[in-house]
Short mmCIF file of C-alpha atoms in Angstrom, two decimals:
data_model
loop_
_atom_site.label_atom_id
_atom_site.label_comp_id
_atom_site.label_asym_id
_atom_site.label_seq_id
_atom_site.Cartn_x
_atom_site.Cartn_y
_atom_site.Cartn_z
CA MET A 1 106.51 104.25 72.88
CA LYS A 2 104.83 106.91 70.74
CA ASN A 3 105.97 110.56 70.86
CA TRP A 4 102.92 111.78 72.80
CA GLN A 5 103.39 108.97 75.33
CA LYS A 6 107.04 109.93 75.76
CA LYS A 7 106.05 113.55 76.40
CA ILE A 8 103.45 112.60 78.99
CA PHE A 9 105.93 110.32 80.73
CA LEU A 10 108.58 113.06 80.76
CA PHE A 11 106.18 115.72 82.04
CA ALA A 12 104.93 113.36 84.76
CA CYS A 13 108.49 112.63 85.87
CA LEU A 14 109.22 116.37 86.03
CA GLY A 15 106.08 116.97 88.07
CA LEU A 16 104.57 119.19 85.35
CA VAL A 17 101.53 117.00 84.91
CA ASN A 18 99.37 115.29 87.51
CA VAL A 19 99.32 111.65 86.40
CA SER A 20 95.91 111.10 87.99
CA SER A 21 94.45 113.75 85.69
CA LEU A 22 95.76 111.90 82.65
CA PHE A 23 94.67 108.42 83.68
CA SER A 24 91.47 109.03 85.58
CA THR A 25 89.68 106.24 87.42
CA PRO A 26 86.12 106.16 88.79
CA LEU A 27 87.64 107.01 92.19
CA ASP A 28 89.23 110.16 90.75
CA ASP A 29 85.96 111.08 89.06
CA TYR A 30 83.84 110.55 92.18
CA VAL A 31 86.12 112.60 94.42
CA LYS A 32 86.42 115.48 91.95
CA GLN A 33 82.71 115.70 91.17
CA PHE A 34 81.13 118.86 92.56
CA ASP A 35 78.74 118.22 95.43
CA PRO A 36 76.43 121.08 96.52
CA TYR A 37 76.03 119.49 99.94
CA TYR A 38 79.64 120.24 100.91
CA HIS A 39 79.57 122.72 103.78
CA TRP A 40 81.26 123.49 107.06
CA GLU A 41 80.58 125.75 110.00
CA ILE A 42 82.36 126.31 113.29
CA SER A 43 80.58 124.77 116.27
CA SER A 44 82.95 126.00 118.96
CA VAL A 45 86.38 127.53 119.56
CA GLU A 46 88.53 126.84 122.61
CA GLU A 47 91.78 128.57 123.52
CA ASN A 48 94.43 127.59 126.04
CA PRO A 49 98.02 128.78 126.52
CA GLU A 50 99.35 126.16 124.12
CA ALA A 51 96.78 125.91 121.31
CA LYS A 52 93.59 127.11 119.68
CA ILE A 53 91.04 124.38 118.96
CA PHE A 54 88.24 124.64 116.41
CA VAL A 55 85.40 122.13 116.45
CA VAL A 56 83.69 122.16 113.08
CA SER A 57 80.51 120.60 111.74
CA LEU A 58 81.40 119.26 108.29
CA THR A 59 79.04 117.97 105.61
CA SER A 60 81.22 116.19 103.08
CA GLN A 61 78.72 114.96 100.48
CA LYS A 62 75.55 113.20 99.53
CA TRP A 63 76.11 109.49 98.88
CA ARG A 64 73.24 107.52 97.34
CA SER A 65 69.58 108.59 97.56
CA SER A 66 67.12 108.60 100.44
CA GLU A 67 65.24 105.83 98.63
CA GLU A 68 68.31 103.61 99.00
CA VAL A 69 69.76 104.50 102.41
CA ASP A 70 68.41 106.18 105.53
CA LYS A 71 71.22 108.77 105.90
CA PRO A 72 72.55 109.79 102.48
CA ILE A 73 74.01 113.09 103.72
CA TRP A 74 77.40 112.45 105.31
CA LYS A 75 78.19 114.58 108.36
CA HIS A 76 81.37 114.65 110.42
CA GLN A 77 82.98 116.39 113.34
CA LEU A 78 86.20 118.04 112.23
CA THR A 79 88.60 119.09 114.99
CA ILE A 80 91.47 121.44 114.18
CA VAL A 81 94.23 122.04 116.74
CA VAL A 82 96.49 125.02 116.03
CA PRO A 83 99.50 125.11 118.37
CA THR A 84 100.94 128.42 119.52
CA THR A 85 104.27 127.54 117.93
CA ILE A 86 104.19 126.29 114.34
CA LYS A 87 107.42 125.12 112.72
CA SER A 88 106.00 123.11 109.83
CA GLN A 89 103.30 124.19 107.40
CA THR A 90 102.40 120.59 106.59
CA ALA A 91 99.42 119.59 108.73
CA ILE A 92 98.47 116.17 110.04
CA LEU A 93 94.97 114.84 109.35
CA SER A 94 93.84 111.84 111.37
CA VAL A 95 91.00 109.85 109.82
CA GLY A 96 88.72 108.77 112.65
CA SER A 97 85.76 106.47 113.07
CA GLY A 98 82.64 106.70 115.22
CA LEU A 99 79.05 105.47 115.37
CA GLN A 100 75.74 107.29 115.21
CA GLU A 101 73.01 105.74 117.34
CA GLY A 102 69.87 107.84 117.21
CA ASN A 103 70.88 111.38 118.13
CA GLU A 104 74.05 110.23 119.87
CA THR A 105 77.50 109.96 118.30
CA ILE A 106 79.87 107.49 119.94
CA TYR A 107 83.62 107.88 119.46
CA SER A 108 86.40 105.49 120.33
CA SER A 109 87.84 105.96 123.81
CA ASP A 110 91.31 105.21 122.40
CA LYS A 111 91.91 108.21 120.15
CA ILE A 112 95.06 109.98 119.03
CA PRO A 113 95.68 112.86 121.50
CA LEU A 114 95.44 115.70 119.01
CA GLN A 115 96.87 118.50 121.12
CA GLU A 116 99.81 116.37 122.26
CA LEU A 117 100.54 115.45 118.65
CA ALA A 118 100.31 119.11 117.59
CA LEU A 119 102.61 120.32 120.36
CA ARG A 120 105.21 117.59 119.90
CA THR A 121 105.37 118.05 116.12
CA ASN A 122 104.84 121.86 116.05
CA ARG A 123 102.20 121.78 113.36
CA VAL A 124 98.43 121.93 112.88
CA VAL A 125 96.73 118.63 113.64
CA CYS A 126 93.21 117.84 112.46
CA GLU A 127 90.85 114.92 112.87
CA VAL A 128 87.78 114.06 110.81
CA SER A 129 85.39 111.63 112.49
CA LEU A 130 82.68 109.28 111.28
CA VAL A 131 84.57 107.91 108.30
CA PRO A 132 82.43 106.18 107.22
CA ASN A 133 79.08 107.50 108.41
CA GLN A 134 77.51 104.55 110.23
CA TYR A 135 75.18 102.84 111.09
CA LEU A 136 73.51 102.91 107.65
CA LYS A 137 70.23 101.15 106.88
CA PHE A 138 69.47 100.15 103.30
CA SER A 139 65.98 99.85 101.85
CA ASP A 140 66.70 96.45 100.31
CA GLU A 141 68.38 94.98 103.41
CA TRP A 142 68.05 91.20 103.33
CA ASP A 143 69.83 90.25 106.56
CA ASN A 144 67.73 90.48 109.71
CA ARG A 145 70.84 91.14 111.80
CA TYR A 146 70.97 94.64 110.31
CA ALA A 147 67.26 95.38 110.03
CA GLU A 148 67.02 97.48 113.20
CA LYS A 149 70.29 99.41 113.51
CA GLY A 150 71.76 99.05 110.05
CA ARG A 151 75.30 98.15 109.03
CA LYS A 152 78.71 99.34 110.16
CA GLU A 153 82.38 98.69 109.39
CA ASP A 154 83.02 95.45 107.46
CA ALA A 155 79.34 94.57 107.16
CA LEU A 156 78.85 97.96 105.51
CA VAL A 157 81.87 97.61 103.23
CA ALA A 158 80.85 94.09 102.19
CA TYR A 159 77.31 95.20 101.35
CA THR A 160 78.62 97.92 99.03
CA TRP A 161 81.01 95.49 97.34
CA ASP A 162 78.08 93.18 96.71
CA LYS A 163 76.12 96.05 95.16
CA TYR A 164 79.02 96.87 92.86
CA LEU A 165 79.48 93.25 91.80
CA LYS A 166 75.78 93.05 90.92
CA THR A 167 75.45 96.44 89.19
CA GLU A 168 79.00 97.62 88.38
CA ASP A 169 77.90 101.08 89.45
CA PRO A 170 81.29 102.57 90.46
CA THR A 171 79.73 104.90 93.03
CA TRP A 172 78.64 101.97 95.21
CA PRO A 173 81.90 100.89 96.92
CA LEU A 174 82.14 102.53 100.34
CA ARG A 175 85.73 103.50 99.61
CA MET A 176 84.35 106.22 97.30
CA PRO A 177 82.53 108.33 99.92
CA MET A 178 85.15 107.52 102.56
CA THR A 179 87.87 108.93 100.31
CA LYS A 180 85.78 111.96 99.39
CA ALA A 181 85.14 112.64 103.09
CA VAL A 182 88.89 112.90 103.68
CA VAL A 183 89.42 115.14 100.65
CA ARG A 184 86.59 117.43 101.77
CA ALA A 185 88.09 117.51 105.27
CA MET A 186 91.36 118.75 103.75
CA ASP A 187 89.38 121.41 101.87
CA ALA A 188 87.63 122.55 105.04
CA CYS A 189 90.87 122.67 107.04
CA GLU A 190 92.55 124.82 104.41
CA GLU A 191 89.58 127.16 104.07
CA LEU A 192 89.07 127.66 107.81
CA LEU A 193 92.74 128.25 108.58
CA LYS A 194 93.02 130.75 105.75
CA GLN A 195 89.81 132.61 106.64
CA LYS A 196 90.18 132.70 110.42
CA LEU A 197 93.95 132.78 110.96
CA SER A 198 95.41 133.80 107.56
CA LEU A 199 97.37 130.56 107.81
CA ASP A 200 98.38 128.62 104.72
CA VAL A 201 98.81 124.86 104.89
CA ASP A 202 101.33 123.09 102.69
CA GLY A 203 99.64 119.72 102.37
CA PHE A 204 98.76 116.98 104.83
CA ILE A 205 100.18 113.84 106.37
CA LEU A 206 97.31 111.35 106.70
CA ILE A 207 97.01 108.90 109.58
CA GLY A 208 94.35 106.20 109.75
CA ALA A 209 93.84 102.74 111.18
CA SER A 210 92.10 99.77 109.57
CA LYS A 211 89.53 100.99 107.01
CA ARG A 212 90.66 104.54 107.74
CA GLY A 213 94.19 103.44 106.86
CA TRP A 214 92.88 102.06 103.58
CA THR A 215 91.24 105.43 102.99
CA ALA A 216 94.55 107.18 103.67
CA TRP A 217 96.02 105.15 100.80
CA THR A 218 93.21 105.99 98.37
CA SER A 219 93.17 109.66 99.38
CA ALA A 220 96.89 109.85 98.70
CA ALA A 221 96.28 108.29 95.29
CA VAL A 222 93.81 110.97 94.19
CA ASP A 223 94.96 114.18 95.93
CA SER A 224 98.40 115.74 95.47
CA ARG A 225 98.06 117.64 98.76
CA VAL A 226 98.88 114.43 100.60
CA LYS A 227 102.57 114.76 101.51
CA GLY A 228 102.82 111.58 103.56
CA ILE A 229 100.72 108.68 104.83
CA ILE A 230 100.79 106.53 107.95
CA PRO A 231 98.39 103.61 107.37
CA ILE A 232 97.97 101.41 110.44
CA VAL A 233 96.80 97.76 110.61
CA ILE A 234 95.70 97.59 106.98
CA ASP A 235 98.15 94.93 105.79
CA LEU A 236 96.23 93.99 102.63
CA LEU A 237 97.76 95.56 99.57
CA ASN A 238 97.78 93.06 96.70
CA LEU A 239 94.49 92.00 98.24
CA LYS A 240 93.48 88.99 96.19
CA THR A 241 96.84 87.27 96.60
CA SER A 242 96.89 88.18 100.28
CA PHE A 243 93.57 86.56 101.01
CA THR A 244 94.33 83.52 98.87
CA ARG A 245 97.26 82.92 101.25
CA HIS A 246 94.99 83.68 104.22
CA PHE A 247 92.77 80.76 103.23
CA MET A 248 95.75 78.50 102.51
CA ALA A 249 97.05 79.17 106.02
CA TYR A 250 93.80 78.67 107.95
CA GLY A 251 91.81 76.34 105.70
CA ASN A 252 88.85 78.68 106.16
CA TRP A 253 88.10 82.36 106.66
CA SER A 254 89.09 84.02 109.90
CA PHE A 255 86.13 85.23 111.96
CA ALA A 256 87.33 88.78 111.25
CA VAL A 257 86.29 88.54 107.58
CA ARG A 258 82.95 86.83 108.21
CA ASP A 259 81.01 89.76 106.76
CA TYR A 260 82.59 89.21 103.34
CA ALA A 261 82.07 85.45 103.40
CA ASP A 262 78.45 85.87 104.53
CA ILE A 263 77.67 87.90 101.44
CA HIS A 264 79.58 85.49 99.15
CA ILE A 265 82.39 87.83 98.13
CA PRO A 266 85.08 85.08 97.95
CA GLU A 267 82.99 83.01 95.57
CA ARG A 268 83.02 85.88 93.07
CA TRP A 269 86.56 87.18 93.32
CA HIS A 270 87.82 85.28 90.29
CA GLY A 271 85.34 87.12 88.07
CA ASP A 272 85.91 90.14 85.85
CA ALA A 273 83.66 92.36 87.97
CA PHE A 274 85.80 91.78 91.06
CA ALA A 275 88.93 92.58 89.05
CA ARG A 276 87.34 95.87 87.98
CA LEU A 277 86.36 96.60 91.60
CA MET A 278 89.97 96.16 92.66
CA LYS A 279 91.10 98.53 89.91
CA ILE A 280 88.98 101.20 91.60
CA ILE A 281 89.61 100.70 95.32
CA GLU A 282 92.79 98.62 95.76
CA PRO A 283 95.75 100.83 96.81
CA PHE A 284 98.22 98.50 95.09
CA GLU A 285 96.65 99.42 91.75
CA TYR A 286 97.65 103.04 92.37
CA ARG A 287 101.20 102.30 93.53
CA GLU A 288 102.89 104.36 90.80
CA ARG A 289 101.14 107.45 92.21
CA LEU A 290 102.20 106.74 95.80
CA ILE A 291 105.52 108.56 95.69
CA MET A 292 105.03 110.46 98.96
CA PRO A 293 106.69 109.23 102.20
CA LYS A 294 104.95 106.14 103.56
CA TYR A 295 105.21 104.70 107.08
CA ILE A 296 103.32 101.41 107.23
CA ILE A 297 102.47 100.15 110.72
CA ASN A 298 101.21 96.56 110.98
CA ALA A 299 100.39 94.11 113.78
CA THR A 300 101.85 90.61 114.00
CA GLY A 301 98.68 89.22 115.56
CA ASP A 302 96.12 90.85 113.25
CA GLU A 303 92.95 88.78 112.91
CA PHE A 304 92.43 89.94 109.32
CA PHE A 305 95.88 89.58 107.78
CA LEU A 306 98.76 87.12 107.83
CA PRO A 307 101.86 88.62 109.46
CA ASP A 308 104.00 88.02 106.36
CA SER A 309 101.61 89.97 104.10
CA SER A 310 103.97 92.90 103.52
CA SER A 311 106.17 90.60 101.42
CA LEU A 312 103.43 90.79 98.77
CA TYR A 313 103.61 94.56 98.26
CA PHE A 314 106.21 96.51 100.24
CA HIS A 315 109.11 95.96 97.86
CA ASP A 316 106.97 96.99 94.87
CA LEU A 317 106.03 100.38 96.34
CA PRO A 318 107.95 103.49 95.24
CA LYS A 319 110.83 104.64 97.43
CA ASN A 320 110.34 106.82 100.52
CA LYS A 321 108.84 103.93 102.46
CA HIS A 322 109.26 102.48 105.93
CA LEU A 323 107.67 99.49 107.60
CA VAL A 324 107.24 98.36 111.17
CA TYR A 325 105.47 95.38 112.70
CA LEU A 326 104.18 95.67 116.26
CA PRO A 327 104.60 92.38 118.14
CA ASN A 328 102.03 90.93 120.52
CA THR A 329 99.10 92.97 119.31
CA GLY A 330 96.06 92.33 117.15
CA HIS A 331 93.94 94.46 114.86
CA ARG A 332 92.65 96.62 117.72
CA VAL A 333 96.06 98.11 118.39
CA LEU A 334 96.14 100.77 121.08
CA VAL A 335 97.34 104.27 120.23
CA ASN A 336 100.09 104.11 122.85
CA ARG A 337 101.70 101.26 120.91
CA TYR A 338 102.52 103.51 117.96
CA LEU A 339 102.19 107.18 119.00
CA GLU A 340 105.86 107.65 119.93
CA THR A 341 107.23 106.22 116.69
CA VAL A 342 104.69 108.22 114.67
CA ILE A 343 105.85 111.45 116.33
CA ALA A 344 109.46 110.46 115.70
CA TYR A 345 108.71 109.78 112.03
CA VAL A 346 106.92 113.11 111.52
CA ASN A 347 109.75 115.03 113.21
CA LEU A 348 112.35 113.21 111.12
CA LEU A 349 110.47 114.21 107.96
CA ALA A 350 110.48 117.83 109.11
CA SER A 351 114.20 117.78 109.95
CA HIS A 352 115.18 117.54 106.27
CA VAL A 353 117.70 114.89 107.28
CA ALA A 354 117.50 111.65 105.34
CA LEU A 355 115.44 109.12 107.22
CA PRO A 356 117.32 105.97 108.18
CA THR A 357 116.75 103.14 105.74
CA THR A 358 117.07 99.42 106.24
CA ASP A 359 117.93 96.99 103.48
CA TRP A 360 117.39 93.34 104.21
CA GLN A 361 117.80 90.03 102.48
CA LEU A 362 117.23 86.38 103.29
CA THR A 363 120.21 84.29 102.24
CA GLN A 364 119.98 80.81 100.74
CA ASP A 365 120.83 79.28 104.12
CA ASN A 366 117.94 81.21 105.74
CA GLN A 367 119.97 83.89 107.44
CA LEU A 368 118.17 87.23 107.67
CA LYS A 369 120.67 90.07 107.20
CA VAL A 370 119.79 93.73 107.76
CA LYS A 371 121.98 96.67 106.79
CA PRO A 372 120.89 100.08 108.16
CA SER A 373 121.97 103.35 106.57
CA THR A 374 122.91 104.75 109.98
CA SER A 375 123.68 103.23 113.36
CA PRO A 376 120.54 102.27 115.28
CA LEU A 377 120.03 102.60 119.00
CA ARG A 378 119.08 98.94 119.11
CA ALA A 379 118.53 95.92 116.89
CA THR A 380 116.14 93.21 118.03
CA LEU A 381 115.12 89.81 116.73
CA TRP A 382 111.47 89.01 117.44
CA GLN A 383 110.18 85.45 117.10
CA ALA A 384 107.10 83.38 117.85
CA HIS A 385 106.18 79.73 117.48
CA ASN A 386 102.90 77.87 116.96
CA PRO A 387 103.27 74.07 117.11
CA ASN A 388 99.74 73.54 115.84
CA GLY A 389 99.34 75.74 112.78
CA ARG A 390 100.50 78.59 110.58
CA ASP A 391 98.48 80.96 112.75
CA PHE A 392 100.00 83.86 114.66
CA ARG A 393 96.86 85.80 115.52
CA VAL A 394 96.99 87.14 119.05
CA VAL A 395 93.65 85.45 119.78
CA THR A 396 95.28 82.11 118.93
CA ILE A 397 98.80 82.25 120.41
CA GLY A 398 98.45 85.15 122.84
CA SER A 399 101.34 87.51 123.53
CA THR A 400 104.06 84.95 122.90
CA TRP A 401 106.46 86.89 120.68
CA THR A 402 109.86 87.08 122.41
CA ASP A 403 112.79 89.40 121.75
CA SER A 404 116.56 89.08 121.78
CA THR A 405 119.18 91.76 121.16
CA LEU A 406 121.38 91.52 118.07
CA THR A 407 124.95 92.78 117.81
CA LEU A 408 126.60 94.49 114.87
CA GLU A 409 128.54 92.18 112.54
CA LYS A 410 131.90 93.09 110.99
CA ASP A 411 130.22 93.66 107.62
CA GLY A 412 127.97 96.36 109.09
CA THR A 413 124.87 94.16 109.24
CA TYR A 414 122.70 92.60 111.89
CA SER A 415 121.81 88.98 111.23
CA ALA A 416 119.79 86.11 112.61
CA ASP A 417 119.42 82.47 111.63
CA LEU A 418 115.80 81.60 110.89
CA VAL A 419 115.11 78.00 111.81
CA SER A 420 112.28 75.72 110.73
CA PRO A 421 110.81 74.03 113.82
CA LYS A 422 110.33 70.29 114.09
CA MET A 423 106.61 70.84 114.64
CA GLY A 424 104.40 73.68 113.44
CA TRP A 425 105.61 77.05 112.22
CA SER A 426 107.86 79.82 113.53
CA ALA A 427 107.78 83.51 112.60
CA TYR A 428 110.62 86.03 112.74
CA PHE A 429 111.43 89.67 112.04
CA ILE A 430 114.17 92.13 112.92
CA GLU A 431 113.32 95.53 114.41
CA LEU A 432 115.63 98.54 114.42
CA GLU A 433 115.26 101.62 116.63
CA PHE A 434 116.65 105.05 115.73
CA SER A 435 116.72 108.39 117.51
CA SER A 436 114.85 111.42 116.16
CA PRO A 437 115.77 115.12 116.52
CA ASN A 438 113.60 115.58 119.62
CA GLY A 439 114.63 112.34 121.28
CA GLU A 440 111.71 110.13 120.30
CA VAL A 441 112.43 106.59 119.11
CA PHE A 442 111.65 105.75 115.49
CA LYS A 443 111.11 102.06 114.79
CA THR A 444 111.40 100.16 111.54
CA SER A 445 111.41 96.46 110.80
CA THR A 446 111.88 93.88 108.12
CA ASP A 447 109.09 91.81 106.66
CA VAL A 448 107.95 88.91 108.83
CA PHE A 449 109.36 85.57 107.67
CA ILE A 450 107.57 82.30 108.45
CA PHE A 451 109.25 78.88 108.46
CA PRO A 452 108.75 76.42 107.03
CA ASP A 453 107.65 78.37 103.96
CA THR A 454 104.63 76.13 103.44
CA PHE A 455 100.86 76.35 103.84
CA PRO A 456 98.91 73.58 105.57
CA PHE A 457 95.88 74.02 103.30
CA ALA A 458 97.59 74.91 100.03
CA ASP A 459 95.33 72.56 98.07
CA LYS A 460 92.06 73.89 99.51
CA SER A 461 89.93 76.25 97.40
CA SER A 462 89.54 79.82 98.66
CA SER A 463 86.27 80.13 96.75
CA SER A 464 84.47 78.14 99.44
CA GLY A 465 81.18 79.40 100.78
CA VAL A 466 79.85 80.73 104.04
CA SER A 467 80.28 77.47 105.92
CA SER A 468 84.07 77.93 105.90
CA VAL A 469 84.21 80.70 108.50
CA GLN A 470 85.84 80.33 111.89
CA THR A 471 84.15 81.34 115.09
CA LEU A 472 86.19 83.29 117.63
CA ALA A 473 86.65 80.14 119.70
CA GLU A 474 88.26 78.33 116.80
#
C-alpha cells in the first residue's frame, strides 16, 4: 500500500474523512448535485396534547425531462411529528409509497402509526411519501399495458434498468431519484425543525419496506446523517447470486419478478453493463460504508426472495447488525407484525446499553447452535416443510411454519437438530426474544437453513426468457 493510500485508510478509520467523498460513485454524484427544484412549504399544522404535526409539501428534484416522462418534477407529502417529550435528538424517517391517479394521491391503508412511534420512542418521527413518484408515463413506452396509466413499482424499476443497460446513462436507474428524495426529505426535516422550533436533529434512523427498504440502504451509503437503518422485506443483497439461486429453486421466475423477465433483464445480467449497474445501485457494493446499526427484517414466505437469502450477505456486513425473519408472512407484511420489535430496537439503541447479539453456527452433524450475549426471554425453533419443492412462499405452502420452545443447554447455547426430510425440503431458523428498557420485545433470529442443501433445478439456466415466468396459480 502506498503512503497516500495508508493515510486515507487511517483518516477514514478515524472518521476524519468521509469515504464516500474519496471514492465517489454515480449515486453519490447524483444525490449531491444541486437541483433548483428542491423546495418545501408547510401545508398545515396540527397540535394536540401529545404532539405537534407538520404536513409539508416537498419537491425533491427534477428527474428526466418532460420530453421523456409525463411528471419529471417529483413531489411528496412530508409529515413531521414532534412529540411533547423528546429524549433523543436522532429522528426516525419512514420512507413511504403511494400512487398518483389524476389529481388524487392514494396511500397505503397499512401505514406506520407516526404519532404512536414518536410517543413510544420519544423522538421526532417523519414520513416522506410517494417514493418513487408513480404512475409515470414514458414517451417511448412500448408495452400497451402501461400506455394509459403509466408504470409503477417493479414495472417502473425494470423500465429504468432497461434504459440504463441500453444507454449506460447513470441517471436512469430509479434508485437514483428515490435515494435523492430521501436525502432531500432529511434536508427539509432539519430545516423546518430548526426554523420553526429551534430544534436540532442529530441524524436519522431510516425505515422502509420493499423498494423503500432498498432506498434506505442506498441513502445510508451516501449520507452520513443516517445513524441507523431498518430495511424490511428487501432480502436481496448480493443480488445476482440471490436470483441465480431463485431460479435454481423454482426452475423459472416467480410471478413477483415478472416485470424484470418481461423486459429481458435476466438475459443481460451476465454482461458488463449489468455489472456496472450493480456497482451503482446494489447495497452490497457499498457494504464497507454501512457501519451504522442495521436491523434487517425479512419474511419467510416472500414471493420475491428465497428465505435463506440472508446467508449470502449478512455475515459480510460490518458489525452493528441484527436480523429477524417473520414466519408465515409474505412480501406484503403488515405493520403490526414488526412495529413492536422496531420500537424495542430503537429504544435499545437510545439506552446506550449494548444490544443483545446472537452468534450461531451449523455443526457438521447439522445441529444449529445459537449463543446469545445475554439471556433471552424465549428461544424458539421455527420450521416448515414442503414435500413437493424447495418453495416456502406463503402463496405456495400457506401459514404452515410451526414453533417449538428451546431450552438452554449447559454450554450456554440453544440448539436444534436440522433434519433432511425423506421427501421435499424443510426449512428452519431459531428466533430469540429479548426485553427492551420500556418493556417491548426485541426479536432476532438466525439465518434460515434449508435441508437438503440442494436445488431441484441447479442445472437450468437462469438466463431464460420471458416464457419462464410463473403465474400466481403455479
